[in-house]
Short mmCIF file of C-alpha atoms in Angstrom, two decimals:
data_model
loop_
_atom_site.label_atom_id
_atom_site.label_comp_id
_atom_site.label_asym_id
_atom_site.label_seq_id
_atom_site.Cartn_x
_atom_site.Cartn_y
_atom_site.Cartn_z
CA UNK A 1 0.00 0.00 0.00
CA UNK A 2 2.76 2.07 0.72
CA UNK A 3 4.10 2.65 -3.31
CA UNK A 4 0.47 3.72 -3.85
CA UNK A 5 1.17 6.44 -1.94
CA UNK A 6 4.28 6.95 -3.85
CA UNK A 7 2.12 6.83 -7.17
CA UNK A 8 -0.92 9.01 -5.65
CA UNK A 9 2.18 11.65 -5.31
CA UNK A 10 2.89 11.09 -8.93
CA UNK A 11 -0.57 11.41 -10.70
CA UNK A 12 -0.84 14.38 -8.71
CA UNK A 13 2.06 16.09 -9.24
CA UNK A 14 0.52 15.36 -12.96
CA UNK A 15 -2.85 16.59 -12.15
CA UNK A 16 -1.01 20.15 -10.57
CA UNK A 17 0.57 21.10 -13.97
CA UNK A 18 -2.10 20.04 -15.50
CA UNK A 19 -4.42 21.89 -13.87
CA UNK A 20 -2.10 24.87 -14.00
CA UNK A 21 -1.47 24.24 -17.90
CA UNK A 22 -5.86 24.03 -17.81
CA UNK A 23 -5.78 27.89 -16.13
CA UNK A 24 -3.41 29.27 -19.46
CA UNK A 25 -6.10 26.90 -21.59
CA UNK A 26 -8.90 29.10 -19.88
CA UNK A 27 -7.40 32.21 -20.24
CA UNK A 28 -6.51 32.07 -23.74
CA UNK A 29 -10.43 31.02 -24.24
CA UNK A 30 -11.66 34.11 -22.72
CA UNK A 31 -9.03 36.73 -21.91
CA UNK A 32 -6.46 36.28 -24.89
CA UNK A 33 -8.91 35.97 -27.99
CA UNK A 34 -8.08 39.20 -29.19
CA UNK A 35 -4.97 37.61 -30.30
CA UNK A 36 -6.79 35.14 -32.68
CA UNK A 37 -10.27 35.97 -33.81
CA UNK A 38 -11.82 39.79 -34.01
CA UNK A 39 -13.35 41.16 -30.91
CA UNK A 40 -12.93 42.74 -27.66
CA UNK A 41 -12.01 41.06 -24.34
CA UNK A 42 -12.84 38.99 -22.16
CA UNK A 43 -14.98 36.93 -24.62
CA UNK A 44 -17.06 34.46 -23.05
CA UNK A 45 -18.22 32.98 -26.28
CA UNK A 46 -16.43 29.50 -25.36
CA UNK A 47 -18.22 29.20 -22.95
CA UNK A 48 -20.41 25.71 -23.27
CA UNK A 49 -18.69 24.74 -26.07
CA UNK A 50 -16.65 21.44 -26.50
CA UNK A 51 -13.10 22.89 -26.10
CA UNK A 52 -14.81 24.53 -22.59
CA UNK A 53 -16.12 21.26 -21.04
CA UNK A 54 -13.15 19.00 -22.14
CA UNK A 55 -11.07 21.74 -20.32
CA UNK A 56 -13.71 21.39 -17.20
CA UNK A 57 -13.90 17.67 -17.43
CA UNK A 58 -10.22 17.13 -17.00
CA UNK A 59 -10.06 19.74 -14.42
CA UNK A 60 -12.72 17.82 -12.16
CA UNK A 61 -11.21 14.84 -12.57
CA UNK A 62 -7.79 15.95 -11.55
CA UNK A 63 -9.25 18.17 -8.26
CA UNK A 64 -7.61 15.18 -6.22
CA UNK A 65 -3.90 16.90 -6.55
CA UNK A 66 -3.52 19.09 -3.29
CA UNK A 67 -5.78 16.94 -0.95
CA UNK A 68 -3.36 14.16 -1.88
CA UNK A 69 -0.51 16.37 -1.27
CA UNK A 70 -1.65 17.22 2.01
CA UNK A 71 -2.83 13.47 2.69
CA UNK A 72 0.49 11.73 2.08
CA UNK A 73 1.97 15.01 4.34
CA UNK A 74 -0.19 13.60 6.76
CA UNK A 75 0.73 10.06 6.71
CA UNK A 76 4.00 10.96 7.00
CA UNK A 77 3.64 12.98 9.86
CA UNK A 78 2.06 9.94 11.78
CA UNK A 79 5.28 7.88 10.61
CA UNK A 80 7.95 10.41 12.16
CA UNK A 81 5.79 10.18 15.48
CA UNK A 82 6.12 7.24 15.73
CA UNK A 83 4.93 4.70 18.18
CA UNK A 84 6.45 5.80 21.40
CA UNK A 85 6.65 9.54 21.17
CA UNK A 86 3.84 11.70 22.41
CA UNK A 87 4.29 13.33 19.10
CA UNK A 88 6.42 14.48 16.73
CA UNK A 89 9.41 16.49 17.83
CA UNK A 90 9.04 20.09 16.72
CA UNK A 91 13.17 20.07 15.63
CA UNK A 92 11.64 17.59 13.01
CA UNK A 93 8.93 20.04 12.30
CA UNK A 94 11.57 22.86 12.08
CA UNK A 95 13.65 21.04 9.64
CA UNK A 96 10.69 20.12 7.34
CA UNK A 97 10.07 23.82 7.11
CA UNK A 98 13.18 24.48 6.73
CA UNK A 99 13.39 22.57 3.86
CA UNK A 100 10.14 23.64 2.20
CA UNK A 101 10.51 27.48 2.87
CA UNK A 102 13.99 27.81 1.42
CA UNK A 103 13.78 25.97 -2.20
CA UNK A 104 10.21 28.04 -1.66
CA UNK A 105 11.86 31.75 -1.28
CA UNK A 106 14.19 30.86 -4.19
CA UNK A 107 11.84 30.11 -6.72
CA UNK A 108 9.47 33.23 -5.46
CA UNK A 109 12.82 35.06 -5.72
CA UNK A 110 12.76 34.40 -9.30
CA UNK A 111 8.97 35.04 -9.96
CA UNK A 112 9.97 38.57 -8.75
CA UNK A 113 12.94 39.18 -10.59
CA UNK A 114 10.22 38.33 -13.39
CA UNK A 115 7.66 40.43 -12.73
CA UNK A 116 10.50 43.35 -11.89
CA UNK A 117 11.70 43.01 -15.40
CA UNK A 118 7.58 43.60 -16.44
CA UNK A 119 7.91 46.52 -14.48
CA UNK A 120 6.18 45.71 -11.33
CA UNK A 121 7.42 47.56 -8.48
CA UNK A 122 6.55 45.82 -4.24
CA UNK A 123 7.53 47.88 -1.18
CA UNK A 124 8.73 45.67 1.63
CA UNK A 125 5.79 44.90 3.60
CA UNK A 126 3.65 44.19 0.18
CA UNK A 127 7.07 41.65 -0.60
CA UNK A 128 5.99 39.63 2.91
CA UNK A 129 2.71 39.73 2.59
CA UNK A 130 3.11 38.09 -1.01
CA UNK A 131 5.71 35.55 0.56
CA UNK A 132 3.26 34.90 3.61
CA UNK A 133 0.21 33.82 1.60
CA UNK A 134 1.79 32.27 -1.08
CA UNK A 135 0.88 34.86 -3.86
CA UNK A 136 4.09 35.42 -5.83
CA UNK A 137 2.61 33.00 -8.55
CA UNK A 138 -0.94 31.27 -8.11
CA UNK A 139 0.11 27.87 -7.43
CA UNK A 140 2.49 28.79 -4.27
CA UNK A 141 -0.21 29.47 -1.83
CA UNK A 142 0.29 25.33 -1.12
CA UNK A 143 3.72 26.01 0.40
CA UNK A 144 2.29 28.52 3.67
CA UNK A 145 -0.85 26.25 3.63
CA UNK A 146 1.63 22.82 4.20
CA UNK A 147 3.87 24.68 6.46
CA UNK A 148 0.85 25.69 8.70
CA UNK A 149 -0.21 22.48 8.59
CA UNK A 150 2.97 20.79 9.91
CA UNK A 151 3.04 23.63 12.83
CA UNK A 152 -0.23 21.95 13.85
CA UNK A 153 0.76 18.43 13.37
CA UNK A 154 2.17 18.23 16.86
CA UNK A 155 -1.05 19.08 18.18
CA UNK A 156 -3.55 16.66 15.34
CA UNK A 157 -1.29 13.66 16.72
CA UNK A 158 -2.41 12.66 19.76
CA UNK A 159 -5.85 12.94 18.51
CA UNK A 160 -5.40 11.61 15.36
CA UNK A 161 -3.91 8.09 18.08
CA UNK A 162 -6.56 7.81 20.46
CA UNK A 163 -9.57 9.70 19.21
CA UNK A 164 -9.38 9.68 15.72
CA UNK A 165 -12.72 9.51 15.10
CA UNK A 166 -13.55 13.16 17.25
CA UNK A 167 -10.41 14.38 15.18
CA UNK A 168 -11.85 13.65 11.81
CA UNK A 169 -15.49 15.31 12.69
CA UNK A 170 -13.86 17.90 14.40
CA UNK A 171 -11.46 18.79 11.01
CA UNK A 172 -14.52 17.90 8.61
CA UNK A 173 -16.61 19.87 9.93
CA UNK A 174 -14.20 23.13 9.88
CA UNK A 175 -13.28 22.52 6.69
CA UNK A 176 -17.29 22.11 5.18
CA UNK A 177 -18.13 25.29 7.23
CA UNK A 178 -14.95 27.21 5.07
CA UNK A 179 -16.15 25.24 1.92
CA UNK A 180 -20.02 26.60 2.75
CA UNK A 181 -19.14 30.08 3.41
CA UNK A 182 -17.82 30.26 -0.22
CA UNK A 183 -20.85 28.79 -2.07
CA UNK A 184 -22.61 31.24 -0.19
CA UNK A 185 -20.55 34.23 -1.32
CA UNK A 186 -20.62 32.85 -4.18
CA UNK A 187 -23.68 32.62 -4.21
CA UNK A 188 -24.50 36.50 -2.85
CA UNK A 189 -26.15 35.20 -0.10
CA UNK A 190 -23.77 35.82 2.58
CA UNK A 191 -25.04 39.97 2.89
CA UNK A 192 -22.30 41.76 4.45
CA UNK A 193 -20.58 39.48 5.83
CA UNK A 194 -17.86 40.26 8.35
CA UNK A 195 -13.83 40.88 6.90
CA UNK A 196 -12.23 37.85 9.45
CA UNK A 197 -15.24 35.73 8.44
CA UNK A 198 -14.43 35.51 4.60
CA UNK A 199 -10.64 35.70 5.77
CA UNK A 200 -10.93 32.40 6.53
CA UNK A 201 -11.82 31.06 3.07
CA UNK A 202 -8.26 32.45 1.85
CA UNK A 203 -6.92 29.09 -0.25
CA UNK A 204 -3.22 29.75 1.48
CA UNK A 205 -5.35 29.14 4.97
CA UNK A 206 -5.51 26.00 6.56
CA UNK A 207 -8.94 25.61 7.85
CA UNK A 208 -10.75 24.61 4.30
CA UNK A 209 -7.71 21.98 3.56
CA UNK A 210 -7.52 20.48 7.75
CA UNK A 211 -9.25 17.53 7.32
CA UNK A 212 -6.90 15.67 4.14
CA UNK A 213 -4.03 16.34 6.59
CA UNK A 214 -6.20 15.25 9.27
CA UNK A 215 -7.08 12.11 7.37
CA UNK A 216 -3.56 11.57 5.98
CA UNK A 217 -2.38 11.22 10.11
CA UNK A 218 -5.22 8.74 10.96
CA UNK A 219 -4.37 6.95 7.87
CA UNK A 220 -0.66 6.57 9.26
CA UNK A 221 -1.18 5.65 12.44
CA UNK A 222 -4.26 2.99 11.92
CA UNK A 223 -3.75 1.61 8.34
CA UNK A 224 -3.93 -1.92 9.45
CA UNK A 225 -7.39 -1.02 9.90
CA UNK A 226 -8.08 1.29 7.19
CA UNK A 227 -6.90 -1.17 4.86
CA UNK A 228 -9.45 -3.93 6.04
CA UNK A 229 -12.47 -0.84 5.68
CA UNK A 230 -11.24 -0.57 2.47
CA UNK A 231 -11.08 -3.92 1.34
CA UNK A 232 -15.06 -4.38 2.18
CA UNK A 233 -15.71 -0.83 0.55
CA UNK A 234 -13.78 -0.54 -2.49
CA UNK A 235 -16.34 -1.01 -5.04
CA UNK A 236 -18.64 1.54 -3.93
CA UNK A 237 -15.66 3.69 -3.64
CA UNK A 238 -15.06 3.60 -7.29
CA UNK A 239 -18.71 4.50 -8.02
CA UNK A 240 -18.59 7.48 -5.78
CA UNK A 241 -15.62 8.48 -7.96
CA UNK A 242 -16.88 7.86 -11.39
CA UNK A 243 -20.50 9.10 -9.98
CA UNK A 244 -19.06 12.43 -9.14
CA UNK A 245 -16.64 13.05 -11.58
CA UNK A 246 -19.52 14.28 -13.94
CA UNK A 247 -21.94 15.39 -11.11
CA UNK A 248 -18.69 17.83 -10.52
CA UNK A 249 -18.65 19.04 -13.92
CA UNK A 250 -22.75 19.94 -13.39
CA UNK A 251 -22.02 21.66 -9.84
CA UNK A 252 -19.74 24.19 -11.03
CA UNK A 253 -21.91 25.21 -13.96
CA UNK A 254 -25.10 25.53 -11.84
CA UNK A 255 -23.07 27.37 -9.55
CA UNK A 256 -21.58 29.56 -12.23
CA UNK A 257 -24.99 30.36 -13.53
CA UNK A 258 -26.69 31.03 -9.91
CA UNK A 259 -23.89 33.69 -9.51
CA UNK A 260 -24.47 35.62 -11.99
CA UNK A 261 -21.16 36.21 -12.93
CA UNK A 262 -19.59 35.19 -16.28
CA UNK A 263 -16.23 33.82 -14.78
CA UNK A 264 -15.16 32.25 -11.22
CA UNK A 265 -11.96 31.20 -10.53
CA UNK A 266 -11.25 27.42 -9.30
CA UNK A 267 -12.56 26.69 -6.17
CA UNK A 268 -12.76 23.44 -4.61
CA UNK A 269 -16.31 22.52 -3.64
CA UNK A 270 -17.72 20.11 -1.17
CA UNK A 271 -18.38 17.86 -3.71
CA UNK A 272 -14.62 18.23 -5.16
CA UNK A 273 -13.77 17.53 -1.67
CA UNK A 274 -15.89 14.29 -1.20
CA UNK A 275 -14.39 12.61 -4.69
CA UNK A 276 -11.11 14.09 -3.38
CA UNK A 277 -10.94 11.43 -0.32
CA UNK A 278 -12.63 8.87 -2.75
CA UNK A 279 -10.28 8.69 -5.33
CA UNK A 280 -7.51 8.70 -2.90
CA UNK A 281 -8.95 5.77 -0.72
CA UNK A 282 -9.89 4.10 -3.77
CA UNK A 283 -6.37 3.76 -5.39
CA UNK A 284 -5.43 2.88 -2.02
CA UNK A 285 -8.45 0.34 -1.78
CA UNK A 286 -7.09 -1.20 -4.90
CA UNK A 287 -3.50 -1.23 -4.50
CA UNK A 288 -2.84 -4.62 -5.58
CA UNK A 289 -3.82 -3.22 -9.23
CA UNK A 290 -1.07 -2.84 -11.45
CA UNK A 291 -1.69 0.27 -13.34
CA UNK A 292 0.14 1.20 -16.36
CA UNK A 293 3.64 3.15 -16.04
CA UNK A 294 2.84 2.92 -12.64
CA UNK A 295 6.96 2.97 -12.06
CA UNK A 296 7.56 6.21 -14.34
CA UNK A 297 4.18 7.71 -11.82
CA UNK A 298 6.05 7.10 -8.69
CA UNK A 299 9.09 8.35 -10.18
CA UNK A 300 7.28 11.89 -10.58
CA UNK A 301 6.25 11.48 -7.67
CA UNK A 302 9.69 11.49 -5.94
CA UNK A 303 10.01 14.89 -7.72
CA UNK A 304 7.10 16.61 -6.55
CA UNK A 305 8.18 19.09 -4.43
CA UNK A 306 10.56 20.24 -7.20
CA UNK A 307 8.24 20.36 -9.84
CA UNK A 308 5.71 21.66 -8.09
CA UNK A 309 7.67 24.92 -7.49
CA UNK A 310 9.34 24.66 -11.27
CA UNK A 311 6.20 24.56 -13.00
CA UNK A 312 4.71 27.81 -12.56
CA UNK A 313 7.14 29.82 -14.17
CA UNK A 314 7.72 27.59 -17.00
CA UNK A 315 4.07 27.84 -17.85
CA UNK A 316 3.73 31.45 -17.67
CA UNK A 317 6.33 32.03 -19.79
CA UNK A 318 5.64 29.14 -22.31
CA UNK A 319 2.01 30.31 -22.25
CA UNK A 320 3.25 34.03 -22.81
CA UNK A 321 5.81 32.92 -25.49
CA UNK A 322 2.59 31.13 -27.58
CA UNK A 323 0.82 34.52 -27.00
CA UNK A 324 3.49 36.67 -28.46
CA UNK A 325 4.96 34.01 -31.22
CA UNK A 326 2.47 31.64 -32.21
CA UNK A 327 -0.97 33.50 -31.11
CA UNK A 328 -3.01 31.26 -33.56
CA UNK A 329 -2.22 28.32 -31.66
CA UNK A 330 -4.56 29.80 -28.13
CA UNK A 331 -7.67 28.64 -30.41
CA UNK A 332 -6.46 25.26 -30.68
CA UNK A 333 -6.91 23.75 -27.09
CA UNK A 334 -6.20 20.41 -28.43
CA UNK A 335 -2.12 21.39 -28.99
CA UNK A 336 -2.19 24.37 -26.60
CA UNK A 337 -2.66 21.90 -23.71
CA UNK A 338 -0.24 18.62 -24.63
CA UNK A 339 2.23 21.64 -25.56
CA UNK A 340 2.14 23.22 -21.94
CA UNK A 341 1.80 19.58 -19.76
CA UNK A 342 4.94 18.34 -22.17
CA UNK A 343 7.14 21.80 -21.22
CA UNK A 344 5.55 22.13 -17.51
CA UNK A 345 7.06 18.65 -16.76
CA UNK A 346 9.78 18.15 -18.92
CA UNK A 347 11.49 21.40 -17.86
CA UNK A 348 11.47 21.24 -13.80
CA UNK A 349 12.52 17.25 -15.23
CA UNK A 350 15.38 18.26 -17.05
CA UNK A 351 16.64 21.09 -14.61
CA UNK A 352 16.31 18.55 -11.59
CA UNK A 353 18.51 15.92 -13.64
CA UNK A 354 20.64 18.76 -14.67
CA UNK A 355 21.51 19.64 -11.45
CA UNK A 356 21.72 16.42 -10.03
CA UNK A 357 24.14 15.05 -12.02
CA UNK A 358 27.60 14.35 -10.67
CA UNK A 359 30.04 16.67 -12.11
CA UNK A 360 27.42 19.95 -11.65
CA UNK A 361 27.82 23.06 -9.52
CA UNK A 362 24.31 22.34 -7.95
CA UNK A 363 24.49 19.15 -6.84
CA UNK A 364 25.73 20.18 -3.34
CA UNK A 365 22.51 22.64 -3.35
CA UNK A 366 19.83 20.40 -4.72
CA UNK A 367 17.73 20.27 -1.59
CA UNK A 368 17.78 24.17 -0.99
CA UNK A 369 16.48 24.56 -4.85
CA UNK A 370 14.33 21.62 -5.52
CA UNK A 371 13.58 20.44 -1.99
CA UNK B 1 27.71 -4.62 7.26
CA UNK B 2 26.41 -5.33 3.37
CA UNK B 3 23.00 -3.99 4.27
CA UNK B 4 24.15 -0.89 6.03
CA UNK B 5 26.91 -0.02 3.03
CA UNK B 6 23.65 -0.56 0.49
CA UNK B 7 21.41 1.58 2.28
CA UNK B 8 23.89 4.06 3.05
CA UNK B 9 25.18 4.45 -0.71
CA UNK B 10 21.60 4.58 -1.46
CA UNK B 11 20.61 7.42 0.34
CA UNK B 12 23.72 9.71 -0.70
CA UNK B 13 23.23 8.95 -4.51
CA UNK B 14 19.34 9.24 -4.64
CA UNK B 15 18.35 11.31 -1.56
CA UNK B 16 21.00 13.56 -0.20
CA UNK B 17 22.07 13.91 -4.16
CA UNK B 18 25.42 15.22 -3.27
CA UNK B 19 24.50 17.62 -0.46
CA UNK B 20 27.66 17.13 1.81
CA UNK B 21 26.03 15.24 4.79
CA UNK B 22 28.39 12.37 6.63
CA UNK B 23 25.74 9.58 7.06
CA UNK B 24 26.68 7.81 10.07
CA UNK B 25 24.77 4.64 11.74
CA UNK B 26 23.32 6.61 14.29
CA UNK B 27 22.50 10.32 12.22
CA UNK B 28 18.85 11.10 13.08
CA UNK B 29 18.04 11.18 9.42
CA UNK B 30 14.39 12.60 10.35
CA UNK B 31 15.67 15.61 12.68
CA UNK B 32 18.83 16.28 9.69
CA UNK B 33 15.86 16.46 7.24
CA UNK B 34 17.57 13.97 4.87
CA UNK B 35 14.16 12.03 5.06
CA UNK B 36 10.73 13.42 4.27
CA UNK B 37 7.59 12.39 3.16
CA UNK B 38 8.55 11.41 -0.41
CA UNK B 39 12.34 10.09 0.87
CA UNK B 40 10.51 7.85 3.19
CA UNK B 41 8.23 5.99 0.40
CA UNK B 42 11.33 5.99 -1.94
CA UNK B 43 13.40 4.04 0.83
CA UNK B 44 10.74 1.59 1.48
CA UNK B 45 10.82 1.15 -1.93
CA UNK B 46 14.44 0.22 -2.50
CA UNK B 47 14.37 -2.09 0.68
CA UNK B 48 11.80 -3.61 -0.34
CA UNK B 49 13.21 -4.26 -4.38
CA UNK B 50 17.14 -4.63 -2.47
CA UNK B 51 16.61 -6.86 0.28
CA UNK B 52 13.21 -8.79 -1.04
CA UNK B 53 11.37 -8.23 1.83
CA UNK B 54 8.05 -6.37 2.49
CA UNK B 55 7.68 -3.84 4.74
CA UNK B 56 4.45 -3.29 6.06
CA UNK B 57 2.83 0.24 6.55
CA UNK B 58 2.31 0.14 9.97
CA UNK B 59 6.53 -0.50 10.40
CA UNK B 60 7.42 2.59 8.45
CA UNK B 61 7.98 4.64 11.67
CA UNK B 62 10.12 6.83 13.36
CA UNK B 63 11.12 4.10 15.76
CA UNK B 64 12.64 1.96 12.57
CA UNK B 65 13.53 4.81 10.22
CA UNK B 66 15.19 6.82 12.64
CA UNK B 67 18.87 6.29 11.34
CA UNK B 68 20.56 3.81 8.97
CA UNK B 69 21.67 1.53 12.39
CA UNK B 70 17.77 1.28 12.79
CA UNK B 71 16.70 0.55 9.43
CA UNK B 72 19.83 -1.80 9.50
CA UNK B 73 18.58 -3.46 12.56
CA UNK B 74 14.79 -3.50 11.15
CA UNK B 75 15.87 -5.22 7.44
CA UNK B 76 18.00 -7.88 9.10
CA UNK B 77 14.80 -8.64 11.47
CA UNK B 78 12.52 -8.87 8.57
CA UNK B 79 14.96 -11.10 6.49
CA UNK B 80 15.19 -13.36 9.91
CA UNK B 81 11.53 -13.53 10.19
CA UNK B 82 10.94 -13.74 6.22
CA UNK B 83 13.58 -17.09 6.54
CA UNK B 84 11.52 -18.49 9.22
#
């Protein structure tokens, strides 16, 4: 069960530049159409159309990326514990951040020697508060969310031992109550509702993610048992994932449309969240399933961190290279896409086993770039 | 002494990759940092594939992964038990 995780890593360290490489897809269907048909922008003409839902398809069914992130965080957590420590030792805490923060401040380093070069000027305290919440490129709000998460590990452990049960409720039900106050903002039903209150909802925050760490700690510490749950569940688990895979798809345009607005960035719903947890406890229901290039997955998967924090940039700037040298090529979803996932992999790849290899510079530094 | 030379040439190539760390028998390899979450699964891999033994979930722990003596002292039990 234990290279599942390893391979639940890798498909979603897939899904993340995917989903990342889906944002440029989006973008280029409604904010960058100037650059290949006449008209003004943002165009929502795409909208409904079969370039739009295979975009939204393959972004609901790869929604399981961060939860399983922040799951496998958790099961590790349970495993440096241990079974004779209260729990964990904050100096191992410490040097997990330590190691997550640093590689994390480089690459933001870079993202605003980018945006300096566009022209973008930050005073100090607008620097931090970028650095704090993760906002130096969209995807980095995971890195403050995982690092608040592991400052509260030492408190979710001895729960997570004795009353795991309490801990789970406790952590699902904070989490729902985050994921409801958004539908109902969303929504325009939440009238004037208070600053700290909608604070909370902040993606870089850790209430609406608590419970896949939560559950990734009670997986750790009582996986003899999970795995028997699992065995007598597995096939219904499956149909809750294929069942709301599509039901996902339908959520997010009703909720779209009862909005009123035109556009809503991702948000992960309660729905997202329930296939989430079933798609992870499924591939760990069925772990004795060989699946195919199942060893090149949990390769990737090794490489996550890394990639993770590679990607971004190497997107933005493939995505703005297409814009500026090939522009008829944002109509065409179909190579815009492969083009991006190909580049947003193979790049953070190739500059990982670049500076890995024996005789380079960076090989001493490897951990402090790609953690 | 075969087991501890494997894992320890194992962990500088794949995991430390170069970063100058002297891995001793007894290094706390979770409070150095040299194992995380993904190092972890990757070792349990390798023993697993190396020594051809299986390593349950429930053993990958701090108690067993704590340094290479430990995960030394762990394999060599497993093998022992695996014989049996």
């Amino acid at each position: 069960m234990l290279r599942r995780l390893l391979l639940l890593n890798g498909l979603a360290t897939l899904g993340v530049v995917a989903n990342h490489s889906l944002g440029w897809g989006f973008t280029a269907m409604f904010w960058w159409t100037a650059r290949y048909q006449a008209g003004s922008t943002p165009n929502f003409d795409q909208l409904g159309t079969l370039s739009y839902f295979g975009l939204r398809t393959i972004e609901q069914l790869i929604i399981f990326a961060v939860p399983t992130f922040l799951f496998v965080s958790g099961f590790f957590v349970a495993a440096a514990a241990g079974r004779t420590q209260r729990t964990i030792s904050w100096r191992v805490v410490g040097v997990r951040l330590l190691y997550l923060l640093i590689p994390y401040l480089l690459w933001s380093t870079l993202i605003f020697a980018m945006r300096f070069a566009e022209g973008a000027r930050y005073t100090p305290i607008q620097l931090a508060r970028i650095l704090l919440s993760g906002q130096a490129t969209e995807a980095y709000y995971f890195v403050p969310l995982l690092c608040q998460l592991y400052l509260l590990a030492p408190f979710l452990i001895p729960p997570a031992r004795r009353r795991w049960k309490l801990l789970l409720a406790v952590t699902a039900v904070v989490q729902l109550s985050v994921q409801s106050l958004l539908y109902l903002a969303t929504l325009g039903q939440l009238p004037a509702a208070p600053d700290p209150l909608m604070f909370l909802t902040r993606t870089w925050l850790f209430p609406g993610h608590l419970f896949f760490f939560a559950l990734g700690i009670v997986a750790g510490f009582h996986i003899k048992e999970l795995g028997r749950l699992l065995e007598r569940v597995r096939w219904p688990l499956l149909a809750t994932v294929v069942l709301l895979l599509p039901l996902g798809v339908v959520e997010w345009e009703r909720v779209l449309s009862a909005s009123g607005q035109q556009w809503i960035g991702q948000r992960v719903t309660i729905l997202d969240s329930v296939y989430a947890v079933a798609f992870i406890l499924t591939l760990l229901a069925f772990h004795r399933v060989t699946l195919p290039f199942a060893e090149q997955t949990e390769t990737l998967g090794t490489r996550s961190y890394g990639i993770y924090l590679a990607h971004s940039p190497v997107l933005e700037l493939t995505a703005r290279g297409i814009y500026h040298g090939l522009p008829w090529l944002l109509a065409y979803q179909a190579l815009f896409q492969p083009i991006l996932l190909v580049v947003g992999l193979g790049v953070p790849l190739a500059l990982m086993a670049m500076a890995s290899l024996q005789r380079s510079p960076t090989r001493a530094y490897y951990q402090y770039i790609f953690g | 002494m075969e087991v501890r030379s494997s894992l320890t040439d194992y962990i500088e190539r794949k995991i430390l990759k170069g970063r100058a760390v002297t891995l001793t028998p007894e290094l706390n390899l979770l409070e150095t940092g040299i194992l995380n979450s993904l190092g972890i699964l990757q070792l349990v891999s390798f023993i697993e594939e190396q020594f051809d033994i299986a390593v349950p979930a429930e053993d990958v722990v701090y108690e067993n992964f704590q340094s290479v003596g430990t995960i030394d002292a762990y394999i060599r039990e497993q093998a022992s038990q695996t014989q049996q």
